[in-house]
PDB file of C-alpha atoms in Angstrom:
ATOM      1  CA  MET A 210      30.764  20.905  16.946  1.00 42.00           C
ATOM      2  CA  ILE A 211      27.177  21.261  16.300  1.00 46.00           C
ATOM      3  CA  LYS A 212      27.596  21.247  12.468  1.00 45.00           C
ATOM      4  CA  LEU A 213      29.692  18.222  12.877  1.00 40.00           C
ATOM      5  CA  LEU A 214      27.072  16.229  14.807  1.00 41.00           C
ATOM      6  CA  ILE A 215      24.497  17.280  12.199  1.00 41.00           C
ATOM      7  CA  ALA A 216      26.660  16.100   9.456  1.00 44.00           C
ATOM      8  CA  GLY A 217      27.258  13.001  11.100  1.00 44.00           C
ATOM      9  CA  LEU A 218      23.643  12.288  11.652  1.00 40.00           C
ATOM     10  CA  ALA A 219      22.790  13.064   8.047  1.00 43.00           C
ATOM     11  CA  LEU A 220      25.567  10.604   6.782  1.00 39.00           C
ATOM     12  CA  GLY A 221      24.219   7.805   9.274  1.00 41.00           C
ATOM     13  CA  MET A 222      20.844   8.373   8.205  1.00 38.00           C
ATOM     14  CA  THR A 223      21.875   7.965   4.453  1.00 36.00           C
ATOM     15  CA  ALA A 224      23.850   5.288   4.970  1.00 37.00           C
ATOM     16  CA  CYS A 225      21.093   3.342   6.546  1.00 38.00           C
ATOM     17  CA  ALA A 226      18.740   3.904   3.476  1.00 37.00           C
ATOM     18  CA  SER A 227      17.926   0.845   1.750  1.00 37.00           C
ATOM     19  CA  ARG A 228      17.024   0.787  -1.933  1.00 37.00           C
ATOM     20  CA  THR A 229      16.344  -2.474  -4.113  1.00 42.00           C
ATOM     21  CA  SER A 230      14.713  -2.790  -7.319  1.00 43.00           C
ATOM     22  CA  LEU A 231      13.549  -5.787  -9.912  1.00 41.00           C
ATOM     23  CA  PRO A 232      15.775  -7.026 -12.444  1.00 37.00           C
ATOM     24  CA  ALA A 233      16.139  -4.254 -15.281  1.00 34.00           C
ATOM     25  CA  ALA A 234      13.892  -6.680 -17.645  1.00 32.00           C
ATOM     26  CA  GLU A 235      11.184  -5.865 -14.995  1.00 36.00           C
ATOM     27  CA  GLN A 236      11.707  -2.451 -14.265  1.00 38.00           C
ATOM     28  CA  SER A 237       9.735   0.541 -16.052  1.00 37.00           C
ATOM     29  CA  GLY A 238      11.670   3.331 -17.995  1.00 37.00           C
ATOM     30  CA  ALA A 239       9.048   5.785 -16.699  1.00 42.00           C
ATOM     31  CA  SER A 240       9.970   8.284 -13.966  1.00 44.00           C
ATOM     32  CA  THR A 241       8.101   8.512 -10.867  1.00 46.00           C
ATOM     33  CA  GLY A 242       7.371  12.226 -11.249  1.00 53.00           C
ATOM     34  CA  ALA A 243       4.487  13.744  -9.472  1.00 58.00           C
ATOM     35  CA  THR A 244       1.655  11.494 -11.149  1.00 74.00           C
ATOM     36  CA  PRO A 245      -0.300  10.344  -8.191  1.00 83.00           C
ATOM     37  CA  PRO A 246      -1.106   6.712  -8.040  1.00 94.00           C
ATOM     38  CA  ALA A 247      -4.118   5.029  -9.567  1.00 97.00           C
ATOM     39  CA  VAL A 248      -4.455   2.595  -6.687  1.00 98.00           C
ATOM     40  CA  SER A 249      -2.456   2.409  -3.447  1.00 98.00           C
ATOM     41  CA  LEU A 250      -2.589   0.378  -0.336  1.00 99.00           C
ATOM     42  CA  GLU A 251      -0.819   0.395   2.728  1.00 99.00           C
ATOM     43  CA  ARG A 252      -0.581  -2.220   5.843  1.00 99.00           C
ATOM     44  CA  THR A 253       0.212  -0.858   9.254  1.00 98.00           C
ATOM     45  CA  PRO A 254       1.845  -2.785  12.411  1.00 98.00           C
ATOM     46  CA  CYS A 255      -0.222  -4.994  14.494  1.00 96.00           C
ATOM     47  CA  PHE A 256       0.801  -6.454  17.951  1.00 95.00           C
ATOM     48  CA  GLY A 257       2.585  -9.205  16.305  1.00 94.00           C
ATOM     49  CA  THR A 258       4.365  -9.988  13.020  1.00 95.00           C
ATOM     50  CA  CYS A 259       2.081  -8.446  10.498  1.00 96.00           C
ATOM     51  CA  PRO A 260       3.642  -7.283   7.407  1.00 98.00           C
ATOM     52  CA  VAL A 261       4.111  -3.523   7.104  1.00 98.00           C
ATOM     53  CA  TYR A 262       4.438  -1.947   3.749  1.00 99.00           C
ATOM     54  CA  THR A 263       2.956   0.337   1.112  1.00 99.00           C
ATOM     55  CA  ILE A 264       2.251  -0.710  -2.562  1.00 99.00           C
ATOM     56  CA  ALA A 265       1.237   1.668  -5.225  1.00 98.00           C
ATOM     57  CA  VAL A 266       0.622   1.617  -9.094  1.00 98.00           C
ATOM     58  CA  SER A 267       0.529   4.563 -11.401  1.00 98.00           C
ATOM     59  CA  PRO A 268      -1.891   5.116 -14.288  1.00 97.00           C
ATOM     60  CA  SER A 269       0.792   3.780 -16.637  1.00 97.00           C
ATOM     61  CA  GLY A 270       1.667   0.572 -14.465  1.00 98.00           C
ATOM     62  CA  LEU A 271       4.620   1.406 -12.494  1.00 98.00           C
ATOM     63  CA  VAL A 272       4.548  -0.585  -9.281  1.00 98.00           C
ATOM     64  CA  THR A 273       6.177   0.919  -6.223  1.00 98.00           C
ATOM     65  CA  PHE A 274       6.749  -0.954  -3.129  1.00 98.00           C
ATOM     66  CA  GLU A 275       8.149   0.175   0.369  1.00 99.00           C
ATOM     67  CA  GLY A 276       8.723  -2.621   2.768  1.00 98.00           C
ATOM     68  CA  ARG A 277       8.891  -1.539   6.461  1.00 98.00           C
ATOM     69  CA  ALA A 278       8.786  -4.705   8.663  1.00 98.00           C
ATOM     70  CA  HIS A 279       7.960  -8.370   8.690  1.00 97.00           C
ATOM     71  CA  VAL A 280       8.457  -8.569   4.695  1.00 98.00           C
ATOM     72  CA  ARG A 281      10.829 -10.309   2.530  1.00 97.00           C
ATOM     73  CA  LEU A 282      12.152  -7.078   1.158  1.00 97.00           C
ATOM     74  CA  LEU A 283      12.974  -4.155   3.264  1.00 98.00           C
ATOM     75  CA  GLY A 284      13.299  -0.957   1.319  1.00 98.00           C
ATOM     76  CA  THR A 285      11.865   0.077  -1.936  1.00 98.00           C
ATOM     77  CA  ALA A 286      11.484  -1.761  -5.033  1.00 98.00           C
ATOM     78  CA  THR A 287       9.699  -1.091  -8.269  1.00 98.00           C
ATOM     79  CA  GLY A 288       8.053  -3.102 -11.174  1.00 97.00           C
ATOM     80  CA  GLN A 289       5.670  -2.919 -14.162  1.00 98.00           C
ATOM     81  CA  ILE A 290       2.223  -4.170 -14.868  1.00 98.00           C
ATOM     82  CA  PRO A 291       0.255  -3.601 -17.923  1.00 98.00           C
ATOM     83  CA  ARG A 292      -1.668  -0.400 -18.103  1.00 97.00           C
ATOM     84  CA  GLN A 293      -4.701  -2.674 -19.082  1.00 98.00           C
ATOM     85  CA  ARG A 294      -4.235  -4.808 -15.549  1.00 98.00           C
ATOM     86  CA  VAL A 295      -4.592  -0.977 -13.778  1.00 98.00           C
ATOM     87  CA  ASP A 296      -7.591  -0.006 -15.963  1.00 97.00           C
ATOM     88  CA  ALA A 297      -9.358  -3.435 -15.193  1.00 98.00           C
ATOM     89  CA  LEU A 298      -8.654  -3.405 -11.332  1.00 98.00           C
ATOM     90  CA  LEU A 299     -10.157   0.196 -11.168  1.00 98.00           C
ATOM     91  CA  ILE A 300     -13.080  -0.817 -13.164  1.00 97.00           C
ATOM     92  CA  GLU A 301     -13.279  -4.075 -10.751  1.00 98.00           C
ATOM     93  CA  LEU A 302     -13.074  -1.713  -7.543  1.00 98.00           C
ATOM     94  CA  GLU A 303     -15.781   0.408  -9.147  1.00 97.00           C
ATOM     95  CA  ARG A 304     -18.069  -2.350  -9.967  1.00 97.00           C
ATOM     96  CA  ALA A 305     -17.568  -3.985  -6.472  1.00 97.00           C
ATOM     97  CA  GLY A 306     -18.763  -0.675  -4.710  1.00 97.00           C
ATOM     98  CA  TYR A 307     -15.281   0.643  -3.477  1.00 98.00           C
ATOM     99  CA  PHE A 308     -16.138   4.156  -4.033  1.00 97.00           C
ATOM    100  CA  ARG A 309     -19.364   3.750  -2.023  1.00 97.00           C
ATOM    101  CA  PHE A 310     -17.898   2.452   1.083  1.00 98.00           C
ATOM    102  CA  ALA A 311     -17.540   4.681   4.315  1.00 97.00           C
ATOM    103  CA  GLY A 312     -14.102   6.408   4.046  1.00 98.00           C
ATOM    104  CA  ARG A 313     -13.194   5.361   7.620  1.00 98.00           C
ATOM    105  CA  TYR A 314     -13.690   2.122   9.682  1.00 98.00           C
ATOM    106  CA  ALA A 315     -11.967   2.836  13.082  1.00 97.00           C
ATOM    107  CA  VAL A 316     -12.821   2.290  16.712  1.00 95.00           C
ATOM    108  CA  SER A 317     -13.956   5.991  17.189  1.00 91.00           C
ATOM    109  CA  GLU A 318     -16.412   5.661  14.149  1.00 95.00           C
ATOM    110  CA  PRO A 319     -20.157   4.372  14.112  1.00 95.00           C
ATOM    111  CA  THR A 320     -18.966   2.352  11.284  1.00 95.00           C
ATOM    112  CA  CYS A 321     -16.576   0.027  13.476  1.00 96.00           C
ATOM    113  CA  GLY A 322     -19.180  -1.914  15.331  1.00 95.00           C
ATOM    114  CA  ARG A 323     -17.558  -4.473  17.794  1.00 96.00           C
ATOM    115  CA  TYR A 324     -13.739  -3.866  18.153  1.00 96.00           C
ATOM    116  CA  VAL A 325     -10.792  -6.272  18.682  1.00 96.00           C
ATOM    117  CA  THR A 326      -7.490  -4.632  19.604  1.00 95.00           C
ATOM    118  CA  ASP A 327      -3.883  -5.323  18.186  1.00 95.00           C
ATOM    119  CA  LEU A 328      -5.064  -5.884  14.322  1.00 97.00           C
ATOM    120  CA  PRO A 329      -3.755  -3.830  11.488  1.00 98.00           C
ATOM    121  CA  THR A 330      -5.229  -1.013   9.781  1.00 98.00           C
ATOM    122  CA  VAL A 331      -5.289  -1.003   5.995  1.00 99.00           C
ATOM    123  CA  ILE A 332      -5.202   2.503   4.097  1.00 99.00           C
ATOM    124  CA  SER A 333      -6.188   2.233   0.481  1.00 99.00           C
ATOM    125  CA  THR A 334      -6.882   4.855  -2.183  1.00 98.00           C
ATOM    126  CA  ALA A 335      -8.185   4.648  -5.711  1.00 98.00           C
ATOM    127  CA  SER A 336      -8.550   7.188  -8.385  1.00 97.00           C
ATOM    128  CA  LEU A 337     -10.857   6.846 -11.295  1.00 95.00           C
ATOM    129  CA  LYS A 338     -12.470   9.507 -13.775  1.00 90.00           C
ATOM    130  CA  ARG A 339     -11.282  12.470 -11.315  1.00 91.00           C
ATOM    131  CA  ARG A 340     -12.594  11.140  -8.228  1.00 93.00           C
ATOM    132  CA  THR A 341     -10.215   9.799  -5.605  1.00 96.00           C
ATOM    133  CA  LYS A 342     -11.572   7.551  -2.710  1.00 98.00           C
ATOM    134  CA  ARG A 343      -9.467   6.961   0.535  1.00 98.00           C
ATOM    135  CA  ILE A 344     -10.541   4.250   3.059  1.00 99.00           C
ATOM    136  CA  GLU A 345      -9.175   3.672   6.442  1.00 98.00           C
ATOM    137  CA  HIS A 346      -9.876   0.054   7.628  1.00 98.00           C
ATOM    138  CA  ASP A 347      -8.893  -1.094  11.066  1.00 98.00           C
ATOM    139  CA  HIS A 348      -9.158  -4.712  10.875  1.00 98.00           C
ATOM    140  CA  GLY A 349     -10.215  -4.956  14.513  1.00 97.00           C
ATOM    141  CA  CYS A 350     -13.607  -3.433  13.410  1.00 98.00           C
ATOM    142  CA  GLY A 351     -16.374  -6.028  13.300  1.00 96.00           C
ATOM    143  CA  SER A 352     -18.734  -4.272  11.291  1.00 96.00           C
ATOM    144  CA  VAL A 353     -17.036  -3.589   8.102  1.00 96.00           C
ATOM    145  CA  PRO A 354     -18.557  -4.782   4.662  1.00 96.00           C
ATOM    146  CA  GLY A 355     -16.796  -8.170   3.836  1.00 95.00           C
ATOM    147  CA  ALA A 356     -16.136  -7.142   0.312  1.00 97.00           C
ATOM    148  CA  LEU A 357     -13.859  -4.361   1.542  1.00 98.00           C
ATOM    149  CA  ALA A 358     -11.276  -6.935   2.768  1.00 97.00           C
ATOM    150  CA  VAL A 359     -11.778  -8.961  -0.358  1.00 98.00           C
ATOM    151  CA  LEU A 360     -10.668  -5.922  -2.522  1.00 98.00           C
ATOM    152  CA  GLU A 361      -7.768  -5.250  -0.294  1.00 98.00           C
ATOM    153  CA  LYS A 362      -6.594  -8.611  -1.122  1.00 98.00           C
ATOM    154  CA  ARG A 363      -7.234  -8.097  -4.955  1.00 98.00           C
ATOM    155  CA  ILE A 364      -5.132  -5.088  -4.884  1.00 98.00           C
ATOM    156  CA  ASP A 365      -2.435  -7.083  -3.307  1.00 98.00           C
ATOM    157  CA  GLU A 366      -2.902  -9.682  -5.891  1.00 98.00           C
ATOM    158  CA  VAL A 367      -2.802  -7.510  -9.127  1.00 98.00           C
ATOM    159  CA  LEU A 368      -0.067  -5.384  -7.806  1.00 98.00           C
ATOM    160  CA  GLY A 369       2.249  -8.518  -6.907  1.00 97.00           C
ATOM    161  CA  SER A 370       3.062  -7.626  -3.325  1.00 97.00           C
ATOM    162  CA  SER A 371       3.605 -11.354  -2.744  1.00 96.00           C
ATOM    163  CA  GLU A 372       6.873 -10.928  -4.763  1.00 96.00           C
ATOM    164  CA  TRP A 373       8.159  -8.500  -1.842  1.00 98.00           C
ATOM    165  CA  VAL A 374       6.082  -9.475   1.074  1.00 98.00           C
ATOM    166  CA  GLY A 375       6.706 -13.448   0.974  1.00 92.00           C
ATOM    167  CA  ASN A 376       4.147 -15.883   1.324  1.00 75.00           C
ATOM    168  CA  ARG A 377       2.085 -15.515   4.311  1.00 60.00           C
ATOM    169  CA  LYS A 378      -0.901 -17.397   5.097  1.00 50.00           C
TER     170      LYS A 378
END
């Protein structure tokens, strides 16, 4: 009986999984493999209808999107951007000081300053020249350099998240 219950749960979970992708002309022929992303961005829930998703791009330009809530596309999608755009984004992040920002801007950190509740957190990573930087940015923190939020939006723009998130103001 237990085996039957476990099998039923596994089947149910598989049936609920969602996978969507772009038209074949926009897909990459590359496999996702174990190559770590060059840049990634995750937007977490807020108290409201903030979009919740993760988007990442490999060094070769393979973009992977996973929509979780309050986005046009729930599930996974892939696309492709030119490798040169990935390289240009990494250079832009480096020149703007991304690798010098603190690693964490959260309510429990001295980097936070005044705090407002119920806002999302953005977790971004960038890998360039054998170094990787991960930044956790709680948007409720008041003492975060303004350039960080600008760079987060720039990552969204270059990776094309609006295609799957939808137009939100």
